[in-house]
Short mmCIF file of C-alpha atoms in Angstrom, two decimals:
data_model
loop_
_atom_site.label_atom_id
_atom_site.label_comp_id
_atom_site.label_asym_id
_atom_site.label_seq_id
_atom_site.Cartn_x
_atom_site.Cartn_y
_atom_site.Cartn_z
CA MET H 1 -8.07 38.83 24.02
CA THR H 2 -9.06 38.73 27.66
CA GLU H 3 -11.17 35.57 27.65
CA TYR H 4 -10.18 32.72 25.41
CA PRO H 5 -10.41 28.94 25.22
CA LYS H 6 -7.18 27.02 25.72
CA PHE H 7 -5.60 25.82 22.48
CA ALA H 8 -3.29 22.92 21.71
CA VAL H 9 -1.46 22.33 18.44
CA ILE H 10 -0.70 18.71 17.55
CA GLY H 11 2.27 18.33 15.19
CA GLY H 12 5.83 19.50 14.71
CA GLY H 13 5.95 20.22 10.97
CA SER H 14 5.81 23.42 8.97
CA TRP H 15 2.02 23.89 9.10
CA ALA H 16 1.89 23.15 12.84
CA THR H 17 4.70 25.66 13.36
CA ALA H 18 2.85 28.28 11.29
CA ILE H 19 -0.37 27.73 13.29
CA ALA H 20 1.52 28.00 16.58
CA LYS H 21 3.00 31.29 15.34
CA MET H 22 -0.45 32.66 14.44
CA LEU H 23 -2.01 31.64 17.76
CA CYS H 24 0.85 33.12 19.78
CA VAL H 25 0.08 36.56 18.33
CA ASN H 26 -3.33 36.58 20.03
CA LEU H 27 -3.09 34.19 22.98
CA PRO H 28 -1.01 34.38 26.16
CA GLU H 29 -0.28 30.64 26.08
CA ILE H 30 -0.76 27.52 23.94
CA ALA H 31 0.13 23.86 24.35
CA TRP H 32 2.24 22.40 21.55
CA TYR H 33 2.77 18.66 21.13
CA MET H 34 5.44 17.18 18.92
CA ARG H 35 7.04 13.73 18.97
CA ASN H 36 10.61 14.95 18.54
CA GLU H 37 12.07 15.65 21.98
CA GLU H 38 15.26 17.04 20.45
CA ALA H 39 13.19 19.63 18.58
CA ILE H 40 11.43 20.56 21.83
CA ASP H 41 14.75 21.02 23.62
CA HIS H 42 16.01 23.14 20.72
CA ILE H 43 12.93 25.38 20.80
CA LYS H 44 13.31 25.85 24.56
CA LYS H 45 16.96 26.88 24.16
CA HIS H 46 16.93 28.74 20.86
CA HIS H 47 13.25 29.74 20.47
CA HIS H 48 12.75 28.32 16.98
CA ASN H 49 11.87 24.99 15.39
CA PRO H 50 15.17 23.56 14.08
CA ASN H 51 13.53 21.52 11.32
CA TYR H 52 10.68 23.67 9.95
CA LEU H 53 10.24 27.43 9.43
CA SER H 54 13.40 27.99 11.45
CA SER H 55 13.20 31.75 10.86
CA VAL H 56 10.11 31.96 13.12
CA GLU H 57 11.11 33.05 16.62
CA PHE H 58 8.80 32.17 19.51
CA HIS H 59 8.35 33.80 22.90
CA ILE H 60 9.09 30.68 24.89
CA GLU H 61 6.95 31.77 27.87
CA LYS H 62 3.88 31.40 25.61
CA LEU H 63 4.55 27.74 24.82
CA LYS H 64 3.69 24.67 26.89
CA LEU H 65 5.84 22.25 24.89
CA THR H 66 5.35 18.53 25.39
CA SER H 67 6.20 15.20 23.76
CA ASN H 68 3.19 13.63 25.51
CA ILE H 69 0.01 14.03 23.46
CA ASN H 70 -2.13 13.39 26.55
CA GLU H 71 -0.71 16.44 28.32
CA ALA H 72 -1.66 18.65 25.37
CA VAL H 73 -5.17 17.17 25.11
CA ALA H 74 -5.78 17.48 28.87
CA TYR H 75 -4.73 21.15 28.75
CA ALA H 76 -6.84 22.27 25.82
CA ASP H 77 -10.45 23.14 25.05
CA TYR H 78 -9.68 23.49 21.32
CA ILE H 79 -7.26 21.06 19.67
CA ILE H 80 -5.80 21.74 16.23
CA PHE H 81 -4.37 18.68 14.48
CA ALA H 82 -1.65 19.53 11.96
CA ILE H 83 0.14 16.25 11.22
CA PRO H 84 0.22 14.20 8.00
CA SER H 85 -2.99 12.18 7.65
CA ALA H 86 -0.93 9.00 7.20
CA PHE H 87 0.32 9.35 10.81
CA LEU H 88 -2.90 10.49 12.49
CA SER H 89 -4.08 7.06 13.64
CA SER H 90 -0.72 6.13 15.17
CA GLU H 91 -0.66 9.40 17.13
CA LEU H 92 -4.26 9.02 18.29
CA SER H 93 -3.50 5.47 19.45
CA LYS H 94 -1.34 7.05 22.19
CA LEU H 95 -4.39 8.79 23.71
CA THR H 96 -5.56 7.86 27.17
CA GLU H 97 -7.19 11.27 27.73
CA SER H 98 -10.78 11.51 26.50
CA LEU H 99 -11.70 13.77 23.58
CA GLU H 100 -15.23 14.13 24.94
CA GLY H 101 -16.22 17.78 25.14
CA LYS H 102 -13.17 18.90 23.17
CA VAL H 103 -13.46 21.00 20.02
CA ILE H 104 -11.39 19.44 17.24
CA PHE H 105 -10.11 21.42 14.28
CA SER H 106 -8.28 19.72 11.44
CA ALA H 107 -5.52 21.49 9.56
CA ILE H 108 -4.72 18.20 7.80
CA LYS H 109 -4.99 18.06 4.01
CA GLY H 110 -5.71 14.40 3.44
CA ILE H 111 -7.63 11.22 4.12
CA VAL H 112 -6.99 8.83 7.03
CA PRO H 113 -5.73 5.68 5.28
CA GLU H 114 -7.06 3.24 7.89
CA THR H 115 -10.68 4.39 7.47
CA SER H 116 -10.60 6.13 4.05
CA LEU H 117 -12.34 9.09 5.70
CA ILE H 118 -11.51 12.77 5.72
CA VAL H 119 -10.30 13.82 9.15
CA GLY H 120 -13.56 15.39 10.34
CA GLU H 121 -15.55 12.28 9.43
CA HIS H 122 -12.88 10.12 11.10
CA PHE H 123 -13.24 11.97 14.41
CA ASN H 124 -17.03 11.79 14.13
CA LYS H 125 -17.29 8.08 13.34
CA VAL H 126 -14.35 6.66 15.32
CA TYR H 127 -14.32 9.00 18.34
CA ASN H 128 -18.00 10.02 18.39
CA ILE H 129 -17.18 13.73 18.28
CA PRO H 130 -20.35 15.59 17.21
CA PHE H 131 -19.98 17.64 14.01
CA GLU H 132 -20.74 20.86 15.92
CA ASN H 133 -17.42 20.22 17.73
CA ILE H 134 -15.47 19.55 14.54
CA GLY H 135 -13.96 22.13 12.23
CA VAL H 136 -11.51 22.55 9.37
CA ILE H 137 -8.76 25.10 8.74
CA THR H 138 -7.98 25.54 5.03
CA GLY H 139 -6.12 28.00 2.82
CA PRO H 140 -5.08 29.27 0.41
CA CYS H 141 -2.14 29.64 2.77
CA HIS H 142 1.40 28.24 2.63
CA ALA H 143 3.23 27.90 5.93
CA GLU H 144 6.36 29.42 4.38
CA GLU H 145 4.52 32.66 3.59
CA VAL H 146 3.13 32.80 7.14
CA ALA H 147 6.74 32.60 8.33
CA LEU H 148 7.58 35.54 6.06
CA GLU H 149 4.46 37.39 7.31
CA ARG H 150 3.10 37.82 3.81
CA LEU H 151 -0.62 38.57 3.59
CA SER H 152 -2.50 35.24 3.64
CA TYR H 153 -6.12 34.10 3.86
CA LEU H 154 -7.69 31.26 5.82
CA THR H 155 -11.13 29.68 5.71
CA ILE H 156 -12.40 28.30 9.02
CA ALA H 157 -15.27 25.85 8.53
CA CYS H 158 -17.46 24.50 11.33
CA GLY H 159 -21.10 23.52 11.80
CA ASP H 160 -21.17 25.83 14.84
CA ALA H 161 -20.55 29.36 13.54
CA ASN H 162 -19.55 30.66 16.98
CA LYS H 163 -16.74 28.10 17.25
CA ALA H 164 -15.57 28.98 13.75
CA LYS H 165 -15.53 32.67 14.74
CA ILE H 166 -13.45 31.91 17.86
CA VAL H 167 -10.81 30.06 15.85
CA ALA H 168 -10.84 32.71 13.13
CA LYS H 169 -10.30 35.43 15.73
CA CYS H 170 -7.45 33.53 17.39
CA LEU H 171 -5.66 32.97 14.06
CA SER H 172 -6.23 36.44 12.56
CA GLY H 173 -3.58 39.13 12.57
CA ASN H 174 -1.95 41.90 10.55
CA TYR H 175 -0.99 39.47 7.78
CA ILE H 176 -3.70 36.81 8.31
CA LYS H 177 -7.32 37.30 7.26
CA ALA H 178 -9.71 34.52 8.28
CA LYS H 179 -13.30 34.02 7.18
CA ILE H 180 -15.79 31.36 8.26
CA SER H 181 -17.80 28.75 6.36
CA ASP H 182 -20.38 26.09 7.18
CA ASP H 183 -19.15 23.71 4.44
CA ILE H 184 -17.06 21.38 6.62
CA ILE H 185 -17.18 18.40 4.26
CA GLY H 186 -16.69 20.36 1.03
CA THR H 187 -13.77 22.48 2.22
CA GLU H 188 -11.99 19.45 3.67
CA TYR H 189 -12.43 17.42 0.48
CA ALA H 190 -11.23 20.42 -1.54
CA ALA H 191 -8.13 20.66 0.66
CA MET H 192 -7.44 16.99 -0.04
CA LEU H 193 -8.20 17.01 -3.77
CA LYS H 194 -6.13 20.10 -4.61
CA ASN H 195 -3.00 18.18 -3.61
CA ILE H 196 -3.75 15.61 -6.33
CA TYR H 197 -4.13 18.35 -8.94
CA ALA H 198 -0.88 19.91 -7.71
CA ILE H 199 0.87 16.59 -8.29
CA ALA H 200 -0.64 16.57 -11.80
CA ALA H 201 0.70 20.11 -12.36
CA GLY H 202 4.13 19.02 -11.18
CA ILE H 203 4.12 15.94 -13.42
CA ALA H 204 3.15 18.12 -16.40
CA HIS H 205 5.99 20.53 -15.65
CA GLY H 206 8.47 17.69 -15.19
CA ILE H 207 7.50 16.17 -18.54
CA GLY H 208 7.92 19.52 -20.25
CA TYR H 209 4.44 20.98 -20.70
CA GLY H 210 4.32 24.77 -20.47
CA ASP H 211 2.14 27.45 -18.90
CA ASN H 212 -0.54 27.18 -21.56
CA PHE H 213 -1.21 23.56 -20.72
CA GLN H 214 -0.95 24.25 -16.97
CA SER H 215 -3.78 26.76 -17.20
CA VAL H 216 -5.98 24.24 -19.01
CA LEU H 217 -5.08 21.58 -16.44
CA MET H 218 -6.03 23.83 -13.49
CA SER H 219 -9.23 24.96 -15.22
CA ASN H 220 -10.26 21.34 -15.69
CA GLY H 221 -9.09 20.55 -12.16
CA ILE H 222 -11.53 22.97 -10.49
CA ARG H 223 -14.43 21.58 -12.55
CA GLU H 224 -13.39 18.03 -11.70
CA MET H 225 -13.19 18.98 -8.02
CA LYS H 226 -16.71 20.44 -8.21
CA LYS H 227 -18.11 17.22 -9.69
CA PHE H 228 -16.38 15.06 -7.09
CA ILE H 229 -17.46 17.15 -4.09
CA ARG H 230 -21.05 17.37 -5.35
CA LYS H 231 -21.17 13.57 -5.42
CA VAL H 232 -19.80 13.31 -1.90
CA HIS H 233 -21.72 16.13 -0.23
CA LYS H 234 -24.31 18.06 -2.21
CA MET H 235 -24.98 21.56 -0.90
CA LYS H 236 -24.93 25.11 -2.21
CA ARG H 237 -21.32 26.29 -2.48
CA ASN H 238 -19.37 28.59 -4.76
CA ILE H 239 -16.46 26.51 -6.05
CA ASN H 240 -14.74 29.75 -7.16
CA ASN H 241 -14.28 30.88 -3.55
CA SER H 242 -10.76 30.98 -2.16
CA ALA H 243 -11.23 27.83 -0.02
CA TYR H 244 -11.68 25.83 -3.23
CA LEU H 245 -10.29 27.56 -6.32
CA GLY H 246 -7.82 29.76 -4.43
CA ASP H 247 -6.35 26.82 -2.52
CA LEU H 248 -6.11 24.83 -5.74
CA LEU H 249 -4.24 27.61 -7.55
CA VAL H 250 -1.68 28.28 -4.82
CA THR H 251 -0.95 24.56 -4.42
CA GLY H 252 -0.77 23.99 -8.16
CA TYR H 253 1.53 26.92 -8.95
CA SER H 254 3.54 27.84 -5.86
CA VAL H 255 7.26 27.13 -5.50
CA PHE H 256 6.45 26.20 -1.88
CA SER H 257 4.09 23.38 -2.91
CA ARG H 258 5.54 20.04 -1.84
CA ASN H 259 2.90 18.19 -3.89
CA ARG H 260 3.88 20.05 -7.05
CA MET H 261 7.54 19.34 -6.23
CA PHE H 262 6.76 15.64 -5.80
CA GLY H 263 4.89 15.56 -9.12
CA ASN H 264 7.74 17.39 -10.84
CA MET H 265 10.14 14.66 -9.74
CA ILE H 266 7.79 11.96 -11.03
CA GLY H 267 7.51 13.79 -14.37
CA LYS H 268 11.31 13.93 -14.62
CA GLY H 269 11.50 10.16 -14.20
CA TYR H 270 11.95 9.60 -10.47
CA THR H 271 10.26 6.54 -9.02
CA VAL H 272 7.70 7.19 -6.28
CA LYS H 273 10.09 5.73 -3.70
CA SER H 274 13.08 7.81 -4.80
CA ALA H 275 11.01 11.01 -4.94
CA MET H 276 9.73 10.42 -1.41
CA MET H 277 13.25 9.71 -0.13
CA GLU H 278 14.57 12.95 -1.60
CA MET H 279 11.80 15.10 -0.09
CA SER H 280 12.10 16.09 3.56
CA MET H 281 8.32 16.58 3.92
CA VAL H 282 5.31 14.37 3.21
CA ALA H 283 3.42 14.93 -0.05
CA GLU H 284 -0.16 14.39 1.15
CA GLY H 285 -1.40 14.12 -2.42
CA TYR H 286 0.28 10.74 -2.86
CA TYR H 287 -2.01 9.15 -0.25
CA ALA H 288 -4.98 11.29 -1.30
CA THR H 289 -4.76 10.00 -4.87
CA LYS H 290 -5.37 6.41 -3.83
CA SER H 291 -8.18 7.33 -1.44
CA ALA H 292 -9.94 9.63 -3.94
CA TRP H 293 -9.66 7.08 -6.75
CA GLU H 294 -11.07 4.30 -4.53
CA LEU H 295 -13.90 6.50 -3.23
CA ASN H 296 -14.83 7.46 -6.75
CA GLN H 297 -15.33 3.82 -7.71
CA ASN H 298 -18.57 4.17 -5.71
CA TYR H 299 -19.47 7.73 -6.72
CA GLY H 300 -18.72 7.53 -10.43
CA ALA H 301 -17.76 11.16 -11.02
CA LYS H 302 -15.79 11.87 -14.20
CA THR H 303 -12.26 12.45 -12.89
CA PRO H 304 -9.74 12.02 -15.72
CA ILE H 305 -7.00 13.95 -13.88
CA ILE H 306 -7.31 11.89 -10.69
CA ASP H 307 -7.40 8.73 -12.84
CA ALA H 308 -4.23 9.81 -14.66
CA VAL H 309 -2.30 10.56 -11.47
CA TYR H 310 -3.46 7.25 -9.95
CA ALA H 311 -2.31 5.33 -13.03
CA ILE H 312 1.16 6.89 -12.77
CA LEU H 313 1.64 6.62 -9.00
CA TYR H 314 -0.07 3.31 -8.24
CA GLU H 315 -0.13 1.36 -11.48
CA GLY H 316 3.35 2.29 -12.64
CA LYS H 317 2.16 3.66 -15.97
CA ASP H 318 4.48 5.84 -18.04
CA ALA H 319 3.82 9.52 -17.20
CA LYS H 320 4.37 10.80 -20.75
CA LYS H 321 1.97 8.27 -22.27
CA VAL H 322 -0.68 8.85 -19.59
CA PHE H 323 -0.54 12.63 -20.01
CA LYS H 324 -0.65 12.37 -23.80
CA LYS H 325 -3.96 10.53 -23.39
CA LEU H 326 -5.10 13.02 -20.74
CA THR H 327 -4.60 15.95 -23.12
CA GLU H 328 -7.31 14.50 -25.35
CA LYS H 329 -9.80 14.51 -22.45
CA LEU H 330 -9.30 18.12 -21.35
CA ASP H 331 -10.95 21.19 -22.83
#
């Protein structure tokens, strides 16, 4: 690409590392912010992230690495946020640089706890970023498979189709196919909700339910997702598209799914605290469950799976008893 906007990636985890890898294929330079200065020093010396996707080797001359979020924001025209939603507010509180005129894309699969908003709505309401400057990057796409350069698909959603096309072009490559969408709200809610259903799939597996039940659970999950999203943002969308159903399936079934892994631990009898301590990465679905359940108290969609996961994670109900009741509600 000869002319390109300047990109910054915010985050040091696996998904941020995968996005940085994708961008570096097409762009001569990107800014990359992460809090961990030791990780930055390691990347500069050894050309890979020591903590996440360590097999990915970077051309160091393409990276403007910084532990100062303001340097990354000042550099960039397009900023991709790829940090856990639970930590977004604390990172944004460090900003002294203005976000005015910046194009913000969220690769975050969750709700901001402080405002109970999906990330795009949070930037719109709290930072007054117009929706035409806000976008979403969703799967189905696991960071681990990007590292292995296995064929993966992305959906890039933005109210401004040209901006979506720019991001799609910058992320596309031999093993990445990116398409665009105008359903910013729906795709972002789908990316959040699928983590809850993946926890449910993990709990079911941990308890001892087999593949037959898993297929029924996922089938009900996509219908439940459709009902929830229609309540939140009614527009014409095909829930069977890869941004919705595809992302749900890969998160519900994949061995790389941290939310499924978290649910599996819960199903085997781990407490929430002990499961979180054992995992090295954040399971976004834990926070999403509370936010979705609370939001739905206003919307009133029928969400027996979300209700079941909430009862287990936040009300301390016995997983086996809750799922026995859930099986009577599924079809």
